Coordinates of C-alpha atoms in Angstrom, one line a residue:
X118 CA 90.0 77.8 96.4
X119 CA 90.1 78.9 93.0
X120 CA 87.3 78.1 89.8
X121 CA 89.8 79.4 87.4
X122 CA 93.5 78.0 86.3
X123 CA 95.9 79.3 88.0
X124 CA 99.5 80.5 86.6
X125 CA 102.5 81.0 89.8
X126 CA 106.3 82.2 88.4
X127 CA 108.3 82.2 91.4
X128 CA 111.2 84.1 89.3
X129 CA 114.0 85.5 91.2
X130 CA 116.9 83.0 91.7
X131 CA 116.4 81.6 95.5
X132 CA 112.9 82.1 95.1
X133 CA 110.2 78.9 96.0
X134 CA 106.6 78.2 96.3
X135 CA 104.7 76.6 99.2
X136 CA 101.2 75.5 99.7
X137 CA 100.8 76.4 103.9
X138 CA 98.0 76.6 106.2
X139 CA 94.9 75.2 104.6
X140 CA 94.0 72.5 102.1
X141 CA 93.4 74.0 98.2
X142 CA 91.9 73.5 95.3
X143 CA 91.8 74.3 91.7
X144 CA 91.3 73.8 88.0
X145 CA 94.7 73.3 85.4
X146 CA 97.8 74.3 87.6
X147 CA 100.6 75.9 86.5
X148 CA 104.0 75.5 89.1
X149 CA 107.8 78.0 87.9
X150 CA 110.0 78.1 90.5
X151 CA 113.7 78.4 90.9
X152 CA 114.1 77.0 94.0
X153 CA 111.7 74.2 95.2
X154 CA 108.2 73.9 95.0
X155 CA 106.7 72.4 98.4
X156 CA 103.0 70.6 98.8
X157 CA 103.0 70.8 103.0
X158 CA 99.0 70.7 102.1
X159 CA 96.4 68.6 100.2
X160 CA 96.6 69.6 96.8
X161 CA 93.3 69.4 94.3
X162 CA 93.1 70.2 91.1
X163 CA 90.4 69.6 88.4
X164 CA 92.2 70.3 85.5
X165 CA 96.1 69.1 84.5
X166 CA 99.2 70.2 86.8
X167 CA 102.6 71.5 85.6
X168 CA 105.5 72.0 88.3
X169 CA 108.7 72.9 87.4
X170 CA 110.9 73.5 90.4
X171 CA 114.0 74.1 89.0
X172 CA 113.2 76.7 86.1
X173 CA 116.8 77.7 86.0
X174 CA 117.8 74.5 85.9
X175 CA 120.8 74.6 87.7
X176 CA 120.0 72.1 89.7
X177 CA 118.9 73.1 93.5
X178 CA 114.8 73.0 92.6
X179 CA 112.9 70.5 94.6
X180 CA 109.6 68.8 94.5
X181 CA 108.3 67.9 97.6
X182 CA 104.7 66.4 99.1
X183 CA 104.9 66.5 102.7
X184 CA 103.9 63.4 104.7
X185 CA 100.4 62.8 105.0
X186 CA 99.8 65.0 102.1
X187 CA 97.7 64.2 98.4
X188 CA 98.3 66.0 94.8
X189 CA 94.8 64.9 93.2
X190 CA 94.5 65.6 90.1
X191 CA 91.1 63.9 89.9
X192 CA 91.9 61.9 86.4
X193 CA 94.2 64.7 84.7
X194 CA 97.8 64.6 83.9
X195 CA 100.7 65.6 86.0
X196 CA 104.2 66.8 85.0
X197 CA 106.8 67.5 86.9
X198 CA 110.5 69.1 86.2
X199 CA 112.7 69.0 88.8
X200 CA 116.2 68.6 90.2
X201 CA 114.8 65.7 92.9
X202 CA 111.8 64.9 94.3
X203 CA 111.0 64.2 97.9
X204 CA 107.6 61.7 98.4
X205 CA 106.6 60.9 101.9
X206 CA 103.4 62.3 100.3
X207 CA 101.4 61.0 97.5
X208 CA 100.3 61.5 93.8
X209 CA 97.4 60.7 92.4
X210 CA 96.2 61.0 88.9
X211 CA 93.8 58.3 88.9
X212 CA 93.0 57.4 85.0
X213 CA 95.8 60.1 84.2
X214 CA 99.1 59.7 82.9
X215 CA 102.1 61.2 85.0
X216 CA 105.7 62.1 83.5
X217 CA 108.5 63.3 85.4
X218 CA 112.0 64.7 84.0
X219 CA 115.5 65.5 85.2
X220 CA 115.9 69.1 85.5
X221 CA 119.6 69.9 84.9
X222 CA 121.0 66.7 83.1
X223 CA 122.7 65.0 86.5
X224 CA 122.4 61.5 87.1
X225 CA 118.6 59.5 88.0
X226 CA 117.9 56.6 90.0
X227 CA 114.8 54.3 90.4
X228 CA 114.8 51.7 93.2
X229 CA 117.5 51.5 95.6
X230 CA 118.7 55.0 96.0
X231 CA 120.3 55.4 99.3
X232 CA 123.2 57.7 98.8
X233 CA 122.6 59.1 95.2
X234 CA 122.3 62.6 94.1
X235 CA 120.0 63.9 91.5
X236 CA 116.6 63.0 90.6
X237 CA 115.7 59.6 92.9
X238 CA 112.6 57.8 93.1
X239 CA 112.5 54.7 96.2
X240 CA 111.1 51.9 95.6
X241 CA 109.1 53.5 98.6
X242 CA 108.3 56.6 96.7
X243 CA 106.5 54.2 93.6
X244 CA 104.2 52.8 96.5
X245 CA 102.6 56.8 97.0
X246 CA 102.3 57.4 93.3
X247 CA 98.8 56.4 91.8
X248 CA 98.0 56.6 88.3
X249 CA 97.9 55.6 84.4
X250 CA 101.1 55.4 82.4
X251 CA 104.2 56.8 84.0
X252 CA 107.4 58.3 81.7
X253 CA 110.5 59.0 83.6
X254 CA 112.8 61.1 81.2
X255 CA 116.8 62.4 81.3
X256 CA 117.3 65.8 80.4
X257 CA 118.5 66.4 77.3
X258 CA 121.8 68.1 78.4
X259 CA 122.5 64.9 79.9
X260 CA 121.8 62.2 82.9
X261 CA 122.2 58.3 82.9
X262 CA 119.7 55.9 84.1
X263 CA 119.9 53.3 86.9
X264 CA 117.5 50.5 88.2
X265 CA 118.0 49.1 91.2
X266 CA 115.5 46.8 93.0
X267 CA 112.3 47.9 91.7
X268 CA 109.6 44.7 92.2
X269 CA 105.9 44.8 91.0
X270 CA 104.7 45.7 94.3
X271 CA 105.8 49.2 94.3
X272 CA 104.6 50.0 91.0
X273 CA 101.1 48.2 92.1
X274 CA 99.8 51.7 91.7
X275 CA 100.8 52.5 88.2
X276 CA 98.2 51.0 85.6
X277 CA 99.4 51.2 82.2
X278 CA 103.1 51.9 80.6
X279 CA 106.3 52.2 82.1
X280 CA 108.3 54.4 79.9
X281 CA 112.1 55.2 80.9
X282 CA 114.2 57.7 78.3
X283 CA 117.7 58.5 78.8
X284 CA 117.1 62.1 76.3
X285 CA 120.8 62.4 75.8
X286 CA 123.4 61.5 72.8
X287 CA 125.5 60.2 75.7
X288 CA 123.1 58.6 78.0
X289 CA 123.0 55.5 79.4
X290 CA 119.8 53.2 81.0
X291 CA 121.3 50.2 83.5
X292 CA 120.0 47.5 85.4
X293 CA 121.9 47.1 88.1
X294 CA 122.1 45.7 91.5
X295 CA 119.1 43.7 93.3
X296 CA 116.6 42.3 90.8
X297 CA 114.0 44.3 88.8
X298 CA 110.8 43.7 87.8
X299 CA 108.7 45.9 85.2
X300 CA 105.3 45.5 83.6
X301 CA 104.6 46.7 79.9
X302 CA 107.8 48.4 80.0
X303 CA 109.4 50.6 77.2
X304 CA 113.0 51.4 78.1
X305 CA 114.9 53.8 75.5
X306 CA 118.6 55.0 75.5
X307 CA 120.8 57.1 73.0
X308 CA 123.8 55.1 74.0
X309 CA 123.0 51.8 75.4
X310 CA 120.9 50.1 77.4
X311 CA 122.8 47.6 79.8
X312 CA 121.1 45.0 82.1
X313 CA 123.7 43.7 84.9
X314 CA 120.9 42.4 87.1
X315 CA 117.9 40.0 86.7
X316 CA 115.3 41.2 85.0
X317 CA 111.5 40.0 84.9
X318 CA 108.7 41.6 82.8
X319 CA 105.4 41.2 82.4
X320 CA 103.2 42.1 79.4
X321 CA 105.3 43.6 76.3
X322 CA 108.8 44.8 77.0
X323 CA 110.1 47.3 74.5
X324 CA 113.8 47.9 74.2
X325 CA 115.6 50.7 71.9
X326 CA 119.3 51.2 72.7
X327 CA 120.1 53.2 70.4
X328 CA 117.1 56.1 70.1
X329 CA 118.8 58.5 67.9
X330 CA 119.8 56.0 66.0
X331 CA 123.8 57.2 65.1
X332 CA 124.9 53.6 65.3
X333 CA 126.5 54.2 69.4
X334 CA 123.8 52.4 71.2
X335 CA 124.2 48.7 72.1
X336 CA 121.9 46.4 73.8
X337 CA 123.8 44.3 76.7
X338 CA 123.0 41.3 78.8
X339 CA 126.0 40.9 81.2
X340 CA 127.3 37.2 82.1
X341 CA 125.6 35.6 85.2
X342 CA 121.9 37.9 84.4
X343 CA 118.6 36.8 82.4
X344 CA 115.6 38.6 81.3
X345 CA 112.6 36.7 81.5
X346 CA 109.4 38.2 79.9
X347 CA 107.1 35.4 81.3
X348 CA 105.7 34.7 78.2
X349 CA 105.5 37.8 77.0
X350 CA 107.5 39.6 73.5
X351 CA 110.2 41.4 73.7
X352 CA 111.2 44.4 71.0
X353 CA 114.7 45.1 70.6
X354 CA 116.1 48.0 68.6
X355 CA 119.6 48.3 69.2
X356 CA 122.9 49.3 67.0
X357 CA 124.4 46.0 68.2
X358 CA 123.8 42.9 71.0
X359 CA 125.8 41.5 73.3
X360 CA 124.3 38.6 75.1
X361 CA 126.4 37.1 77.6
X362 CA 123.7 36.4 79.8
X363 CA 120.3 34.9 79.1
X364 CA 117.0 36.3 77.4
X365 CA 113.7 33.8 78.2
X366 CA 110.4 34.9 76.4
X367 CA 108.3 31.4 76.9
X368 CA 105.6 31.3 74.5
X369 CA 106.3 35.2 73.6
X370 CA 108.1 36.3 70.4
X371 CA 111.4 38.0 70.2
X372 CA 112.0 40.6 67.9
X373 CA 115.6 42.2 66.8
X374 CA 116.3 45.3 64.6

């Protein structure tokens, strides 16, 4: 156990970090490694946690919480770089927000994931991570976005803001598959966001297609798929729409730009 903060480079190309043996426990924690950084105990920190497990990002740096197995960051943020991430453990940041980002610009994938490479969170996964706000972010060198099957039972856990950024001039966000369901989402794309499933939202749901605004991003609503807010508004900021399906907002106001 340490009182201080504590700073770990794992530097050398294969190299990793592992937390073995006993439980631990510190103040703000810093996490570099090139290859993989492993939780296979309890994890508590006092203070904010960093973990980069992919520092060279070339994309073969890990995160993973064993089974059984808590991050804690007892109400303090947690951030998180990586290539994929591997949850039979839990996160919890209580009153703390928690953002996690594509290391090496490949493709991400929330929901139904079986079978995809790069950075994946299961619906499972969502059900072992506890906190206040949650960002999931693209790399800037590149990565699109699916949604697959995510339902407001797995994100029971997250309080607050959903925010989803595909970073890139190129990237994509898509809803795709089984139906989704978001509360007080904010979903943001360089070059367009593109729902081909059902979606349902709660609270206010914030759309911008077309983030860097260079006149690429459209916002899409394939034929056959709805969004319904349940009463709540929906913000749109798009280049362009394309509505061959249907948006339902209720009582809740619909704004375009």
């Amino acid at each position: 156990n340490l009182s201080g903060s504590l700073t770990v480079y794992a530097q050398s190309a294969e190299s990793s970090i592992s937390f073995l043996n006993n439980d631990s426990e510190t103040r703000q924690l810093n996490l570099y490694a090139n290859k993989d950084v492993t939780l296979s105990k309890n994890l508590t920190t006092t203070g904010f946690v960093v973990v980069d497990a992919d520092l060279n990002n070339e994309g073969t740096g890990d995160f993973t919480i064993d089974s059984g197995m808590t991050l804690d960051t007892t109400n303090n943020t947690f951030n998180m770089v990586a290539n994929d991430i591997h949850l039979p453990g839990t996160i919890n940041t209580g009153t703390s927000n928690i953002t996690m980002t594509n290391s090496d610009g490949g493709f991400s994938k929330l929901g139904n994931v079986a079978g995809t490479d790069g950075l994946t969170l299961h619906k499972d996964d969502f059900t072992r991570i506890l906190g206040t706000n949650f960002t999931f972010n693209s790399n800037p060198l590149g990565g699109n976005i699916e949604i697959d099957g995510l339902a407001f039972l797995d994100l029971a856990g997250i309080v607050g803001e959903k925010f989803i950024f595909a970073n890139n001039n190129e990237a994509t966000v898509t809803f795709t598959g089984s139906d989704v369901e978001l509360a007080d989402a904010t979903i943001q794309a360089h070059n367009n966001i593109t729902v081909d499933a059902n979606l349902t939202t709660t609270g206010v749901l914030n759309i911008d297609a077309d983030r860097d605004n260079d006149g690429t991003g459209d916002f899409i609503v394939t034929a056959t798929h709805a969004i319904d807010t349940q009463d709540g508004d929906m913000n749109i900021i798009a280049n362009d729409v394309d509505y061959q399906g249907t948006i339902t907002a209720g009582t809740g106001a619909i704004t375009q730009s």
